[in-house]
Amino acid sequence: MKIEKKPSCNSVTEPGVITVPEAVQNILDKTQPISDFSKLHIRQCLNRVLFENIKSPIDVPGFNNSAMDGYALNCEYLPSDQSKSFKVIGTAFAGKPFAGSCGKNECVRIMTGAMLPEQADTIVIQEDVQVLDADSIQIGTGHKKNQNLRFSGEDIKSGTTVLYKGAVIKAADLGVLASLGVNEVKVVRKPRVSFFSTGDELKSIGDTLVKGEIYDSNRYSLYGLLAGCDVDIIDMGAVKDDPDSIKQTLLSAAACSDVILTSGGVSVGEADYIKGILQEIGSMDIWKIAMKPGRPLTFGQINNSLFFGLPGNPVAVMVTYYQFVLPALNKVKGMSHKAPLTLKAKSLSSIRKNPGRREFQRAIAKNDDNGNLQVKLTGKQGSGILTSMSQANCFIVLSEDRGSVEQGDMVDIQFFVL
Ligand code: AMP
Ligand code: MG
């Protein structure tokens, strides 16, 4: 008897399949930013998302000052053809300005960051002068007006917007905020993300495995990804392939979460209940994506929570997290969407591929001796081979229309952000 093959994950011509960018767009269309915020001391705001525009209340720097240690003077008195002596009338330190003004053939000893004395407009660095005695120096030719000065407001003018709502606050931003004298800002509430694994075969670490069982690794890789993403994490454990338990866990997750992630149970295997449950207690949007690994993905909503039913295979969980969950989490936090940064690298591996799906191969990118990027696969690429992720620092992303890659071909890579 001839067995007729039904469409499977391996067929790319199957109807209803959408591309990765289409899936991302569908997800973003259904994702709403959080509108709660708190006002926190800037030290507590690293990696948080700003909920307000920050305008500078002051000029930075607040006054003209010296960029170097040297002597401040008025350029009008600089020598044009031969060297000339200047009287040193005092010293200006950072935080301790010189009280007088700089007259004809006079100068003020000045330190980096010290306020420019009145009438002075130029700094001659100390290496360019000859000290004659305690009160006088000799200066040669070749100096220019305004040299070695930092002008008031040259970094930030009072009233300028320096940081915008939706920006992620980085280390430099903490410094910028401090330079404005700002000690508290409004940041978006952290999203609450709950997650659980599904599968009768799963045991938690610490338990003993019996035949046919495996340790639940997805909860730990997901925990790691979420922990690096500045969200409140709610780990709901591993749940058996039992519709009632899954439904109850989903309902309690929905009661306290902005985003719910599950792994496993979304393919068409017999124990794949999640899809049916979601249709009962919420809504469901996506099913088949032209990608490898990670094709079975369920996306939907339960009350006000977003739901991602990630695949069970450990690599597929991480790939779908990066491609779909992360953009959604960023939008939930109020960040504007940016496609992942892609770089070009020379492939040291040959890779077999048929056109049709977008593939995410795990690889190690590094600079060659000339500083150019090169990239090499981490070995076997099955979606259950989690060591391919742990050894890798990037994905090689092969677009839908691309066929096989030969050694030496250029490929797109995306570095892991965590
Ligand atoms: P599923 O999507 O439930 O059909 O699972 C696909 C594959 O991933 C199976 O081999 C599962 O045993 C494995 N798997 C599912 N969940 C996990 C998990 N939490 N940790 C490790 N492997 C898992
Ligand atoms: Mg399963």
XYZ file of C-alpha atoms and ligand atoms in Angstrom:
442
model
C 0.000 0.000 0.000
C 1.332 3.461 -0.864
C 1.439 5.860 2.113
C 0.597 9.406 1.179
C 2.812 11.963 2.939
C 1.001 14.768 4.761
C 2.509 18.269 5.085
C 5.063 18.385 7.927
C 7.544 20.867 9.399
C 9.852 19.967 6.537
C 7.585 21.124 3.737
C 7.908 24.771 2.869
C 5.124 24.927 0.328
C 2.475 24.143 2.893
C -0.397 26.673 2.838
C -0.761 29.119 5.727
C 2.958 29.362 6.466
C 4.139 32.889 7.332
C 7.650 34.346 7.374
C 9.622 35.394 10.468
C 9.143 39.157 9.807
C 5.406 38.599 9.261
C 5.183 36.728 12.548
C 7.102 39.492 14.348
C 4.768 42.116 12.871
C 1.660 40.135 13.868
C 3.002 39.833 17.401
C 3.896 43.511 17.657
C 0.453 44.503 16.332
C -1.136 42.706 19.292
C 1.347 43.943 21.889
C 0.575 46.962 24.050
C 3.180 48.882 26.054
C 2.826 49.019 29.823
C 1.484 52.361 30.996
C 2.445 52.096 34.696
C 5.621 53.766 35.861
C 7.556 54.523 38.989
C 9.846 57.399 39.850
C 13.175 56.027 41.012
C 16.607 57.244 41.992
C 18.831 57.047 38.916
C 20.999 54.341 40.515
C 17.975 52.023 40.355
C 17.305 52.822 36.717
C 20.119 50.983 34.913
C 18.620 48.988 31.995
C 15.136 50.312 32.779
C 13.052 52.089 30.140
C 12.417 55.825 30.522
C 8.802 56.882 30.807
C 9.447 60.586 30.159
C 11.561 62.876 28.015
C 14.424 64.422 29.948
C 15.215 68.063 29.159
C 18.352 69.603 30.511
C 17.692 72.284 33.133
C 21.259 73.629 32.741
C 24.088 74.127 30.258
C 26.750 71.412 30.406
C 29.454 72.496 30.979
C 27.942 75.365 32.903
C 30.840 77.790 32.197
C 33.807 78.191 29.845
C 36.711 76.199 31.274
C 40.133 74.892 30.483
C 40.569 71.536 28.733
C 44.251 71.353 29.782
C 46.671 72.384 32.518
C 48.388 75.608 31.374
C 48.034 79.374 31.337
C 44.935 81.431 30.533
C 45.364 84.745 28.719
C 43.753 87.049 26.196
C 44.771 86.143 22.641
C 45.178 89.826 21.744
C 48.510 89.819 23.611
C 49.907 86.626 22.100
C 53.225 87.214 20.285
C 53.124 87.154 16.496
C 56.811 86.970 15.479
C 58.960 86.219 18.541
C 58.455 84.909 22.082
C 57.267 87.183 24.815
C 56.998 87.144 28.615
C 53.742 87.219 30.586
C 53.184 87.999 34.250
C 51.476 85.185 36.205
C 48.891 86.999 38.357
C 47.262 84.021 40.100
C 45.972 80.467 39.812
C 42.580 79.045 38.818
C 41.765 75.546 40.114
C 38.801 73.293 39.203
C 36.136 74.452 41.642
C 38.202 77.468 42.779
C 38.021 80.209 40.148
C 40.531 83.059 39.972
C 38.740 86.171 41.209
C 40.442 88.841 39.098
C 40.610 89.442 35.356
C 43.428 88.896 32.890
C 44.870 92.147 31.549
C 47.557 93.140 29.053
C 50.545 90.730 29.032
C 49.103 88.941 32.041
C 48.179 85.332 32.442
C 46.642 83.030 35.050
C 48.007 79.588 35.874
C 44.987 77.310 35.153
C 44.155 73.655 35.798
C 41.915 71.355 33.733
C 38.256 72.083 34.472
C 38.948 75.451 36.102
C 36.687 78.333 35.105
C 38.194 80.662 32.529
C 39.136 83.974 34.217
C 37.498 87.183 33.027
C 39.054 88.684 29.862
C 40.889 85.409 29.101
C 39.893 83.506 25.923
C 42.820 81.190 25.241
C 44.812 78.513 27.057
C 48.487 77.884 26.338
C 49.352 74.414 27.644
C 52.082 74.182 30.272
C 54.311 72.113 27.956
C 54.461 75.090 25.527
C 55.751 77.709 27.966
C 59.063 78.380 29.606
C 58.810 79.228 33.305
C 61.136 82.177 33.995
C 60.471 82.563 37.727
C 57.561 82.227 40.181
C 55.728 85.168 38.589
C 56.577 85.062 34.898
C 56.608 82.782 31.885
C 57.777 83.039 28.284
C 55.388 82.124 25.441
C 56.331 81.542 21.801
C 54.354 82.010 18.563
C 51.810 79.753 16.831
C 48.927 79.865 19.298
C 45.311 80.413 18.308
C 42.369 82.161 19.931
C 40.073 79.803 21.931
C 42.529 76.915 21.885
C 42.194 74.276 24.644
C 38.885 75.671 25.841
C 35.633 73.882 26.651
C 32.697 76.195 26.072
C 29.621 76.585 28.203
C 26.829 74.374 26.806
C 29.091 72.658 24.234
C 27.931 69.207 25.428
C 24.301 70.034 26.314
C 22.415 73.350 25.967
C 19.852 74.171 28.617
C 16.369 73.140 27.402
C 17.594 70.426 25.000
C 15.985 66.990 25.255
C 18.829 64.650 26.121
C 16.959 61.382 26.650
C 13.636 60.316 25.175
C 10.747 58.266 26.521
C 11.337 54.659 25.459
C 15.134 54.819 25.797
C 16.869 52.088 27.752
C 18.974 53.745 30.442
C 22.605 52.736 29.990
C 25.669 53.478 32.114
C 26.488 56.616 30.102
C 22.897 57.835 30.549
C 23.247 57.591 34.329
C 26.290 59.831 33.976
C 24.441 62.248 31.679
C 21.506 62.444 34.124
C 23.897 63.066 37.002
C 25.664 65.793 34.990
C 22.298 67.579 34.762
C 21.753 67.243 38.495
C 18.758 64.942 37.893
C 18.446 62.395 40.687
C 15.082 60.754 39.942
C 13.387 59.757 36.686
C 10.178 57.982 35.687
C 10.708 54.451 34.408
C 8.247 51.889 33.047
C 7.137 49.196 35.478
C 9.065 45.983 34.862
C 6.996 43.482 32.878
C 5.967 40.394 34.856
C 6.809 37.297 32.872
C 5.742 33.845 34.019
C 6.839 30.644 32.417
C 6.497 26.903 32.751
C 7.530 23.777 30.925
C 5.126 21.089 29.806
C 5.871 17.408 29.354
C 5.322 14.092 31.150
C 8.977 13.260 30.541
C 10.342 16.237 32.505
C 12.077 16.006 35.874
C 13.416 18.937 37.831
C 17.099 19.105 38.665
C 17.687 17.427 42.016
C 15.245 14.581 41.194
C 16.399 11.188 39.942
C 15.602 10.264 36.367
C 13.809 7.033 35.548
C 13.746 5.459 32.090
C 12.458 7.791 29.402
C 12.695 10.919 31.520
C 14.871 13.981 30.927
C 15.810 17.003 32.977
C 13.812 20.131 32.310
C 16.437 22.402 30.767
C 14.148 24.895 29.029
C 13.126 26.534 32.273
C 16.760 27.307 32.986
C 17.686 28.669 29.573
C 14.500 30.754 29.626
C 15.283 31.915 33.148
C 18.745 33.000 31.952
C 17.336 34.877 28.962
C 14.697 36.625 31.067
C 17.080 37.432 33.913
C 19.216 39.392 31.447
C 16.208 41.308 30.194
C 15.190 43.229 33.290
C 11.765 41.710 33.900
C 10.115 40.271 37.009
C 10.326 36.515 36.601
C 7.705 34.076 37.857
C 8.845 30.455 37.468
C 5.771 28.222 37.560
C 7.661 24.937 37.295
C 7.082 21.937 35.049
C 3.535 20.798 34.349
C 2.427 17.351 33.157
C 0.791 16.876 29.778
C -2.574 17.025 31.442
C -5.142 19.487 30.055
C -6.603 20.436 33.452
C -3.217 21.129 35.056
C -2.077 23.137 32.043
C -5.317 25.123 31.994
C -5.168 25.910 35.710
C -1.515 26.919 35.491
C -2.244 29.150 32.506
C -5.130 30.826 34.307
C -3.084 31.532 37.424
C -0.209 32.798 35.243
C -2.623 35.091 33.384
C -3.854 36.544 36.675
C -0.405 37.913 37.529
C 1.562 38.330 34.300
C 1.982 40.625 31.348
C 3.591 37.810 29.365
C 3.327 34.022 29.705
C 5.812 31.647 28.124
C 5.457 27.900 27.929
C 7.703 25.394 26.266
C 6.659 22.131 24.710
C 3.327 20.793 23.636
C 2.682 23.018 20.630
C 3.388 20.626 17.783
C 0.812 18.239 16.395
C 1.862 15.324 18.615
C -0.875 13.650 20.605
C -0.011 15.276 23.900
C -0.044 18.772 22.472
C -2.878 20.262 24.450
C -1.831 23.865 24.670
C -3.404 24.874 21.406
C -6.835 23.525 22.374
C -6.682 25.048 25.841
C -5.734 28.431 24.502
C -8.624 28.385 22.087
C -10.879 27.752 25.106
C -9.573 30.326 27.588
C -8.139 32.992 25.291
C -7.292 33.510 21.669
C -4.608 32.132 19.449
C -2.908 33.676 16.460
C 0.087 31.985 14.951
C 0.824 28.459 14.102
C 3.309 27.820 11.293
C 6.406 29.926 10.617
C 8.861 29.395 7.751
C 11.878 29.001 9.985
C 14.264 26.403 11.327
C 14.423 25.611 14.147
C 11.298 26.824 15.905
C 8.536 26.343 13.443
C 5.707 25.333 15.764
C 4.927 28.498 17.725
C 1.677 29.512 19.304
C 0.949 33.128 20.037
C -2.146 34.481 21.637
C -3.766 36.244 24.522
C -5.357 35.172 27.783
C -7.245 38.142 29.209
C -4.610 40.916 29.246
C -1.583 38.646 29.065
C 0.350 37.827 25.951
C 0.950 34.141 25.481
C 3.836 32.471 23.693
C 3.713 28.711 23.328
C 7.332 28.039 22.465
C 8.454 24.724 21.005
C 9.816 22.055 23.343
C 13.126 21.483 21.647
C 15.785 23.289 23.693
C 17.431 25.154 20.804
C 14.083 26.083 19.272
C 13.043 27.635 22.596
C 16.022 29.960 22.540
C 15.740 30.814 18.842
C 12.058 31.679 19.144
C 12.737 33.667 22.314
C 15.267 35.851 20.482
C 13.178 36.265 17.348
C 9.670 36.684 18.804
C 9.558 37.016 22.586
C 12.316 39.607 22.875
C 10.774 42.071 20.360
C 7.432 41.702 22.154
C 8.993 42.199 25.600
C 10.762 45.285 24.312
C 7.468 46.698 23.080
C 5.733 45.795 26.371
C 8.453 47.847 28.075
C 7.724 50.775 25.765
C 10.858 50.501 23.637
C 10.595 51.155 19.919
C 11.181 48.071 17.766
C 14.559 47.664 16.171
C 15.275 44.622 14.014
C 18.200 42.619 15.456
C 21.581 43.983 14.376
C 22.971 41.905 11.506
C 26.624 41.803 10.430
C 28.315 40.142 7.463
C 30.928 37.455 8.067
C 32.841 34.985 5.943
C 31.652 31.444 6.582
C 34.365 28.880 7.305
C 31.723 26.153 7.170
C 29.754 24.822 4.265
C 26.071 24.593 5.144
C 23.432 22.561 3.350
C 20.130 24.359 2.938
C 17.091 24.283 0.687
C 15.384 27.568 -0.166
C 12.099 28.146 1.658
C 12.701 28.709 5.340
C 14.810 31.171 7.329
C 17.441 29.209 9.212
C 19.210 30.118 12.437
C 22.440 28.111 12.624
C 24.537 28.326 15.779
C 28.060 29.563 15.223
C 31.167 31.186 16.632
C 32.195 34.493 15.074
C 35.616 36.026 15.560
C 38.082 38.317 13.828
C 40.650 36.802 11.477
C 44.271 38.057 11.474
C 43.237 41.038 9.306
C 40.414 41.998 11.621
C 37.665 40.723 9.298
C 34.745 38.777 10.750
C 34.691 35.061 10.130
C 32.209 32.525 11.403
C 32.139 28.786 11.944
C 29.291 26.423 12.859
C 29.398 24.898 16.336
C 28.976 21.395 14.958
C 25.749 19.412 14.868
C 22.741 21.668 14.448
C 19.770 19.545 15.569
C 17.157 21.534 17.475
C 17.685 19.309 20.503
C 21.458 19.914 20.613
C 21.666 22.624 23.253
C 25.477 22.558 23.368
C 25.332 24.082 19.865
C 23.894 27.177 21.608
C 26.195 27.144 24.612
C 29.325 27.021 22.430
C 28.023 29.675 20.048
C 28.152 33.449 20.283
C 25.908 34.142 17.299
C 23.373 32.821 14.831
C 24.194 32.506 11.161
C 20.920 33.702 9.648
C 20.196 32.227 6.236
C 17.346 33.983 4.489
C 14.320 32.201 3.048
C 15.509 32.333 -0.566
C 19.060 31.235 0.160
C 20.328 27.794 -0.846
C 23.447 26.029 0.419
C 26.459 27.981 1.652
C 29.955 27.141 0.393
C 33.071 27.684 2.479
C 34.196 31.305 1.938
C 30.702 32.646 1.168
C 29.526 35.719 3.076
C 26.662 35.157 5.498
C 24.592 37.296 7.844
C 25.176 36.843 11.556
C 23.331 38.049 14.658
C 25.309 38.120 17.899
C 23.480 36.849 20.951
C 22.538 39.751 23.160
C 22.672 37.602 26.319
P 7.316 18.885 22.416
O 7.316 20.230 21.754
O 6.621 18.892 23.722
O 6.815 17.846 21.478
O 8.838 18.558 22.743
C 9.796 18.443 21.717
C 11.087 17.889 22.271
O 11.627 18.779 23.242
C 10.922 16.555 22.990
O 12.068 15.779 22.713
C 10.886 16.942 24.442
O 11.286 15.901 25.295
C 11.842 18.107 24.480
N 11.495 19.007 25.568
C 10.279 19.525 25.806
N 10.290 20.304 26.902
C 11.560 20.281 27.359
C 12.207 20.898 28.469
N 11.546 21.682 29.300
N 13.520 20.670 28.660
C 14.201 19.873 27.792
N 13.650 19.282 26.742
C 12.330 19.457 26.520
Mg 5.880 17.543 25.015
